[in-house]
Each structure stands twice: as structure tokens, then as C-alpha cells.
CSV table of C-alpha atoms and ligand atoms in Angstrom, one decimal:
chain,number,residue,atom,x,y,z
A,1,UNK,CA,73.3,-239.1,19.7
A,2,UNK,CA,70.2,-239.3,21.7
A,3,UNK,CA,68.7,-242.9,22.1
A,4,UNK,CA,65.9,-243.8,20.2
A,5,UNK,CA,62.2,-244.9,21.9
A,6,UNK,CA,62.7,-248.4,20.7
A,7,UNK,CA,66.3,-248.4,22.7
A,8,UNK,CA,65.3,-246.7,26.0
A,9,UNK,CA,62.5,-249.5,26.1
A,10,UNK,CA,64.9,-252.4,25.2
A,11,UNK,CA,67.4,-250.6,27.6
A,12,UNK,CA,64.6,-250.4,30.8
A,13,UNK,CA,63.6,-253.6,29.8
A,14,UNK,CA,67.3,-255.2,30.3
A,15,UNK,CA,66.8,-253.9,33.9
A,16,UNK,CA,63.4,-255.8,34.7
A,17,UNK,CA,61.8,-252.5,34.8
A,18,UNK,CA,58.1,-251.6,32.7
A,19,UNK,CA,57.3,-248.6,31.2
A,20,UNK,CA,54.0,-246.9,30.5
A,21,UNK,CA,53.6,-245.6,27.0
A,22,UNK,CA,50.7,-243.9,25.9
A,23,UNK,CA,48.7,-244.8,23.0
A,24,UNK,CA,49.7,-242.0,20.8
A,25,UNK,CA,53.6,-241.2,21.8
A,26,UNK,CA,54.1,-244.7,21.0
A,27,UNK,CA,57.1,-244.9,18.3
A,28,UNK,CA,55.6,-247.4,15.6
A,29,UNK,CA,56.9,-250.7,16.3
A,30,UNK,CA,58.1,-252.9,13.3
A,31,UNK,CA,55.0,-253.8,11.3
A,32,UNK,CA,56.0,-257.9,11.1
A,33,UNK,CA,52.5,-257.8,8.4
A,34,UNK,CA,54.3,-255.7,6.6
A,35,UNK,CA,58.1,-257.0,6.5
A,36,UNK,CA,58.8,-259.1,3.7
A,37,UNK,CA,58.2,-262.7,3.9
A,38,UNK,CA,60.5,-265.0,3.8
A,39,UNK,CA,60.2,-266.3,0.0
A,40,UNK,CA,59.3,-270.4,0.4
A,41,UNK,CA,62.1,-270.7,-2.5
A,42,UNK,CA,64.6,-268.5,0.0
A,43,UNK,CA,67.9,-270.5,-0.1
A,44,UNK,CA,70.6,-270.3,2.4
A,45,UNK,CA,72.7,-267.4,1.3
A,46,UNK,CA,69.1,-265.5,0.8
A,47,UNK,CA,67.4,-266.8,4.1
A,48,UNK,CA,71.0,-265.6,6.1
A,49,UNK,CA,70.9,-262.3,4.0
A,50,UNK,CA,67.3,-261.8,5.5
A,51,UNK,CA,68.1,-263.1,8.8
A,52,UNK,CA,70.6,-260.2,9.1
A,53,UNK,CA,69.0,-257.2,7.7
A,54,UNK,CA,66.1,-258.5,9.6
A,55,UNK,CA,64.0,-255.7,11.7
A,56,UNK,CA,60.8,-257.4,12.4
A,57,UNK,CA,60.6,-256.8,16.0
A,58,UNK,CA,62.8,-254.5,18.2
A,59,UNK,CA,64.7,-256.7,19.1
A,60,UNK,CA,66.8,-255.7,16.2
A,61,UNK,CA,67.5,-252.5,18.1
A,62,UNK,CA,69.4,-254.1,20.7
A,63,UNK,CA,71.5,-257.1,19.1
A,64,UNK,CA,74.4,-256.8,18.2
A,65,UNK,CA,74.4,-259.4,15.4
A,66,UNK,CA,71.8,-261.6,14.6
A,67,UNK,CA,72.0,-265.5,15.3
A,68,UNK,CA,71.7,-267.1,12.6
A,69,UNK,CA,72.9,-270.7,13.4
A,70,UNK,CA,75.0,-273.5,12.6
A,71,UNK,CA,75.7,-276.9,11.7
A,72,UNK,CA,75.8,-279.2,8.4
A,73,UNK,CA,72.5,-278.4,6.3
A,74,UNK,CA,71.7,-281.4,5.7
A,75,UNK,CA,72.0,-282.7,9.5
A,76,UNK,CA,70.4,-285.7,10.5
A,77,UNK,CA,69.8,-284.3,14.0
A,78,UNK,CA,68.1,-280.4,14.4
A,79,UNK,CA,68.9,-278.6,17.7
A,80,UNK,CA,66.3,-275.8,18.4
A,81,UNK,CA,66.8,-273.6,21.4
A,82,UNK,CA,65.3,-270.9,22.9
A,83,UNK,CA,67.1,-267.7,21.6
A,84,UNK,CA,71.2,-266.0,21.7
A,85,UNK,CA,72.8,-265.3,24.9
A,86,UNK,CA,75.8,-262.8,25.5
A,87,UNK,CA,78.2,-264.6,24.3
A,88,UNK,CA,76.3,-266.0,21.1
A,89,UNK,CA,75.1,-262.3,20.3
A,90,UNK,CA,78.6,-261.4,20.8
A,91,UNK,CA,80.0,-264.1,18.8
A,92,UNK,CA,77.2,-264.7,16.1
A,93,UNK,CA,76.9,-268.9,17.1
A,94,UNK,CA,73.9,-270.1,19.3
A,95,UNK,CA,75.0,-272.3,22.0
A,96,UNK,CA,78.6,-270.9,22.5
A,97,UNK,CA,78.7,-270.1,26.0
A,98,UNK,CA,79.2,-272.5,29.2
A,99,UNK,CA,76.0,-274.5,28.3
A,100,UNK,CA,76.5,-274.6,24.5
A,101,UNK,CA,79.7,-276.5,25.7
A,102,UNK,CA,77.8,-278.8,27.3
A,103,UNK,CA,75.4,-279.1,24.4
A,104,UNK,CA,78.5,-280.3,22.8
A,105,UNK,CA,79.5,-282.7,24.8
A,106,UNK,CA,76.1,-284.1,24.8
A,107,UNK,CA,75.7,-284.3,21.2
A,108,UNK,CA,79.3,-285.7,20.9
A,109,UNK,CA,78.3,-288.4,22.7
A,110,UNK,CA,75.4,-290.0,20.5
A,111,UNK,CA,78.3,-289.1,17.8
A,112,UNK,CA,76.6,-285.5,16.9
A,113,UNK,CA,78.7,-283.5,17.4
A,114,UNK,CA,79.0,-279.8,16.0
A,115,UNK,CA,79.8,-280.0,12.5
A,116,UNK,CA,77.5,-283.2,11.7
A,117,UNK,CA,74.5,-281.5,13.5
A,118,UNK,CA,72.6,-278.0,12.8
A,119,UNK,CA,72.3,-275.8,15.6
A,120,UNK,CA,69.6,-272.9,15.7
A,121,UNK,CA,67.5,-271.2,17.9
A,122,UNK,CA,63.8,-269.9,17.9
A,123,UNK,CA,65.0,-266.5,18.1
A,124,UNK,CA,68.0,-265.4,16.1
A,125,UNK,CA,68.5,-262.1,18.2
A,126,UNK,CA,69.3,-261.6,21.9
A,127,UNK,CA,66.5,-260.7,24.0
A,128,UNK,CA,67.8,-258.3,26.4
A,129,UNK,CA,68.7,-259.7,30.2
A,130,UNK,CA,67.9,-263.2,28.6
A,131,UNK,CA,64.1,-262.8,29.2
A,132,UNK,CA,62.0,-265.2,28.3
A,133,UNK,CA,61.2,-264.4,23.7
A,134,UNK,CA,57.8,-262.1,23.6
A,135,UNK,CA,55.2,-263.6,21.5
A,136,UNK,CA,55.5,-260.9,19.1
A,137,UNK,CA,59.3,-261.9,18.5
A,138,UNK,CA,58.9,-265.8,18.6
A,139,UNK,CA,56.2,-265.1,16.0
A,140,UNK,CA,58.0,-262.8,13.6
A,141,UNK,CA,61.1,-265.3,13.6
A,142,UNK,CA,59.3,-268.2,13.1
A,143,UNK,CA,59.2,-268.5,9.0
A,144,UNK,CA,63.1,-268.0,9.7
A,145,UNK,CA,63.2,-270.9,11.7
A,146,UNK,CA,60.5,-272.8,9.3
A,147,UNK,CA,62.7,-272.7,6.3
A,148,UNK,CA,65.7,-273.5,8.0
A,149,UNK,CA,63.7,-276.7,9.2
A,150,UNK,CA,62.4,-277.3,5.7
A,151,UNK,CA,65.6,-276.8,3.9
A,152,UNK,CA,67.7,-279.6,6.5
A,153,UNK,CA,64.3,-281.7,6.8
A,154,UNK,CA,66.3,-283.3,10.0
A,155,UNK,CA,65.5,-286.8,10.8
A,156,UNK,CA,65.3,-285.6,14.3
A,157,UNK,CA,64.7,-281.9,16.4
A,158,UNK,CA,65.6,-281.9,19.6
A,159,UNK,CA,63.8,-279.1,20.9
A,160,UNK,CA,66.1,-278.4,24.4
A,161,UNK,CA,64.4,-276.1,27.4
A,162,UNK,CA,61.1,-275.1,28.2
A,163,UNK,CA,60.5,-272.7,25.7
A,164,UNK,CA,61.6,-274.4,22.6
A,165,UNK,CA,59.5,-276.9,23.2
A,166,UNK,CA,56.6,-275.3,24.3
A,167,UNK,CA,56.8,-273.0,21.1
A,168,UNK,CA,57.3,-275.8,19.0
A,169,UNK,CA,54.8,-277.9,19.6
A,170,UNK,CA,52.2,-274.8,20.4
A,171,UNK,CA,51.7,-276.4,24.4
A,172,UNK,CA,52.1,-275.4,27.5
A,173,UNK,CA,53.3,-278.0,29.4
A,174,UNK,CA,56.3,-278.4,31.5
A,175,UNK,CA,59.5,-280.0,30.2
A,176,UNK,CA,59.5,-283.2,32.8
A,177,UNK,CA,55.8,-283.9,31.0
A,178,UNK,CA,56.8,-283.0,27.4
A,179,UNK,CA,60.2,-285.3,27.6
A,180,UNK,CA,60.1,-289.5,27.3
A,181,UNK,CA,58.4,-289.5,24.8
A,182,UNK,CA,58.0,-288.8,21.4
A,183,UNK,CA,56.5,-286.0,19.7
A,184,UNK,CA,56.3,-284.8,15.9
A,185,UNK,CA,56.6,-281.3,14.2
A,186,UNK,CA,54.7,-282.3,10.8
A,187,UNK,CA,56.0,-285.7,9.6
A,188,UNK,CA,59.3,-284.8,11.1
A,189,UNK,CA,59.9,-286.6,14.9
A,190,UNK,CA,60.7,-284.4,17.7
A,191,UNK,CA,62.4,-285.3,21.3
A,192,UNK,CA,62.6,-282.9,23.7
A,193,UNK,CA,65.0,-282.4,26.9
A,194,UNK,CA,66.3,-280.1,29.2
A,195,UNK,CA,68.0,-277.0,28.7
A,196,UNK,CA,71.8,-277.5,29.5
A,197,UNK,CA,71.8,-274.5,31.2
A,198,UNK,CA,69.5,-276.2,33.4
A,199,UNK,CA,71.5,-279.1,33.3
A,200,UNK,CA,74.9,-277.0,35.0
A,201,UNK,CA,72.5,-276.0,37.2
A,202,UNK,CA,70.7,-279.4,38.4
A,203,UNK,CA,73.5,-282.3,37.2
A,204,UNK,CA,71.4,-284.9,38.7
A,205,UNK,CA,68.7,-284.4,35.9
A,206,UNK,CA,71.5,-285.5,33.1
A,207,UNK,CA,71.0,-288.9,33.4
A,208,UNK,CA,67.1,-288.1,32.2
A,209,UNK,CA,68.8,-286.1,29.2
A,210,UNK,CA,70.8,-288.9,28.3
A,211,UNK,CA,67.2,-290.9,28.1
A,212,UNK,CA,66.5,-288.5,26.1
A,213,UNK,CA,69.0,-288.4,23.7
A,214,UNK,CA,69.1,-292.2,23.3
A,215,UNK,CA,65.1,-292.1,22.6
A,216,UNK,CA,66.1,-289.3,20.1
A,217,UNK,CA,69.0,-292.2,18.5
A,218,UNK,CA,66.4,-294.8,18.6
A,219,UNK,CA,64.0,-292.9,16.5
A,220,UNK,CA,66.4,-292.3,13.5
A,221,UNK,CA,67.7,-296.0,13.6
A,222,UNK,CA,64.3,-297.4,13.9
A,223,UNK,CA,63.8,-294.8,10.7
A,224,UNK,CA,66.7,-296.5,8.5
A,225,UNK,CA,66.0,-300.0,9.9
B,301,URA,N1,70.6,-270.9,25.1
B,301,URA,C1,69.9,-271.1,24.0
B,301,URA,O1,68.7,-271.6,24.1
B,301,URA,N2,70.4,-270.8,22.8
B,301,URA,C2,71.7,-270.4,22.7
B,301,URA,O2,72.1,-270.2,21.6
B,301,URA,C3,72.4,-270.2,23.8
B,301,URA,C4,71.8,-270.4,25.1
């Protein structure tokens, strides 16, 4: 069967490489105004339902399952990342790979661990080559993301890497600005810190995500106190 327009593009895309596509020969790219919304009722089993029939951007095209996330819903801590890798789009869990088991260890040590948390990313499908998520696709997940938000109502998100945070809190500022202190998303507190994938690749700056993750601790037991 002969690829489809959206799949040569996600395909060309993979390999860093742009296409030019005129106006008119352009295969109509999901409509996100008019996908369904996400109903503000939508409980769990109909928010994962929708999360995996979901085909609001092309990325649908290319995943190969959809991310939904994980964790206990009712978490005290939220951990929002950027978006699946290969192994999480092969797998179906975000942060499964080498740095999800170093999110793990993390979390385990301010006694979060994997089951008493609820992991999920801003985009529930694999961008292809790990590029960075296109607006368009950061904002047609987004009332995914929302709900899931709204239904745990976390005492705490922990927006980890760059673009979590930055899409979060609508900024553009680096990380080493946007960590240390204390941020909110609505009435709900938000700490952010490095990516651990950036944490394999620079150790040195773990000590800084520790910080982080105390500040994070702080917050909630300043919140029960
Ligand atoms: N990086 C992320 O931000 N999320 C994942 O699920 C995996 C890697």
C-alpha cells in the first residue's frame, strides 16, 4: 500500500528534512476546531478512550500507540514531560526508557515513587526523531493534559525539561531561570527542573534537581502544616 501524504511528511520529517507543499496539493490536515472536545465531565475510562482514538494532529499517523500516562489518580505529586520517546511509544508508558529510570529514582527518593505519583506528558504521541512538539500538537493535546490535571488536582506538578515548563507556564525562559523557585499553574503550585535526560547527560547539574525536588517536598508540607 502506497504511503499516505500525512506519512511521507512525518516520514521526511524523522530525517530532519523540509518539504515544500503547495497550497492546493496539501492533504487536509486534522481540523483540531473540529475534533471533538474533550467533554469537561470526561472521566478516566472516557478521557483514555479519547486519548486513543485521538487524530487531532498527524502525529497520529506516525505513533504507534498513544501515551496516555501513569500513576495513582489521585497523586499528590504530577510529573509533566515533554512528549513519548521510542521506547514509551513502543511500550505505551511515558518515562520508560534510560531517563524515565532515572525519573524513578528521583521520585523514589522524596518517597514518590511510580505507583504513588502520576506520570504524563504534554504530548501523548511520539513526535518523530524526538523533535521538539509543534505548536499545533502541544495545542491540540492540551485539554487532554488539562483534564488529567483537573481530575488528580496534584498538590504539586513538576514540570521536568525545557519544554514542559515553558509550555506550561506560557514562557520562554530557560530552565536554569525558571527552576528555584516557585511557580503556579492556577491555584495548583508548580516546581520545575531538568529533564533527566539532561541529567545522564550533565550529572553534575543533579545536585540542582535534588534542590528542586526538596523545594517541590517543602511546598506540599508547608500545604498540610
Ligand atoms: N521524555 C519525556 O519528556 N517523556 C517521556 O515519556 C519520555 C522521555
Amino acid at each position: 500500500m502506497l504511503p499516505t501524504e500525512h506519512q511521507r511528511r512525518a516520514y521526511l520529517d524523522a530525517l530532519g528534512i523540509d518539504v515544500w507543499v503547495p497550497r492546493d496539493a496539501a492533504e487536509p490536515e486534522p481540523d483540531i476546531a473540529d475534533a471533538e472536545p474533550v467533554p469537561e465531565s470526561a472521566d478516566w475510562d472516557t478521557l483514555r478512550d479519547a486519548v486513543a482514538g485521538c487524530t487531532r494532529c498527524a502525529l497520529c499517523e506516525s505513533r504507534t500507540q498513544t501515551v496516555f500516562g501513569v500513576g495513582n489518580p489521585d497523586a499528590d505529586w504530577m510529573i509533566i514531560g515533554e512528549a513519548p520517546g521510542a521506547e514509551e511509544d513502543r511500550r505505551g508508558e511515558p518515562f520508560v526508557g534510560r531517563a524515565g529510570k532515572l525519573l524513578d529514582e528521583m521520585l523514589r527518593a522524596v518517597g514518590q515513587g511510580r505507583d504513588r505519583a502520576f506520570i504524563a506528558n504534554i504530548l501523548k504521541c511520539r513526535p518523530p526523531n524526538n523533535r521538539d512538539p509543534k505548536p499545533d500538537e502541544s495545542a491540540a493535546c492540551r485539554a487532554y493534559l488539562e483534564r488529567q490535571i483537573e481530575m488528580v488536582a496534584p498538590k504539586i506538578i513538576l514540570a521536568v525539561g525545557r519544554i514542559a515548563a515553558q509550555l506550561l507556564l506560557d514562557s520562554d525562559a530557560p530552565v536554569g531561570r525558571m527552576r528555584g523557585s516557585l511557580h503556579h499553574l492556577g491555584d495548583i503550585p508548580l516546581v520545575v527542573t531538568y529533564h533527566p535526560a539532561y541529567l545522564l547527560r550533565s550529572p553534575t547539574q543533579k545536585r540542582k534537581a535534588w534542590d528542586d525536588l526538596c523545594l517541590a517536598q517543602r511546598v506540599i508540607e508547608g500545604a498540610r502544616a
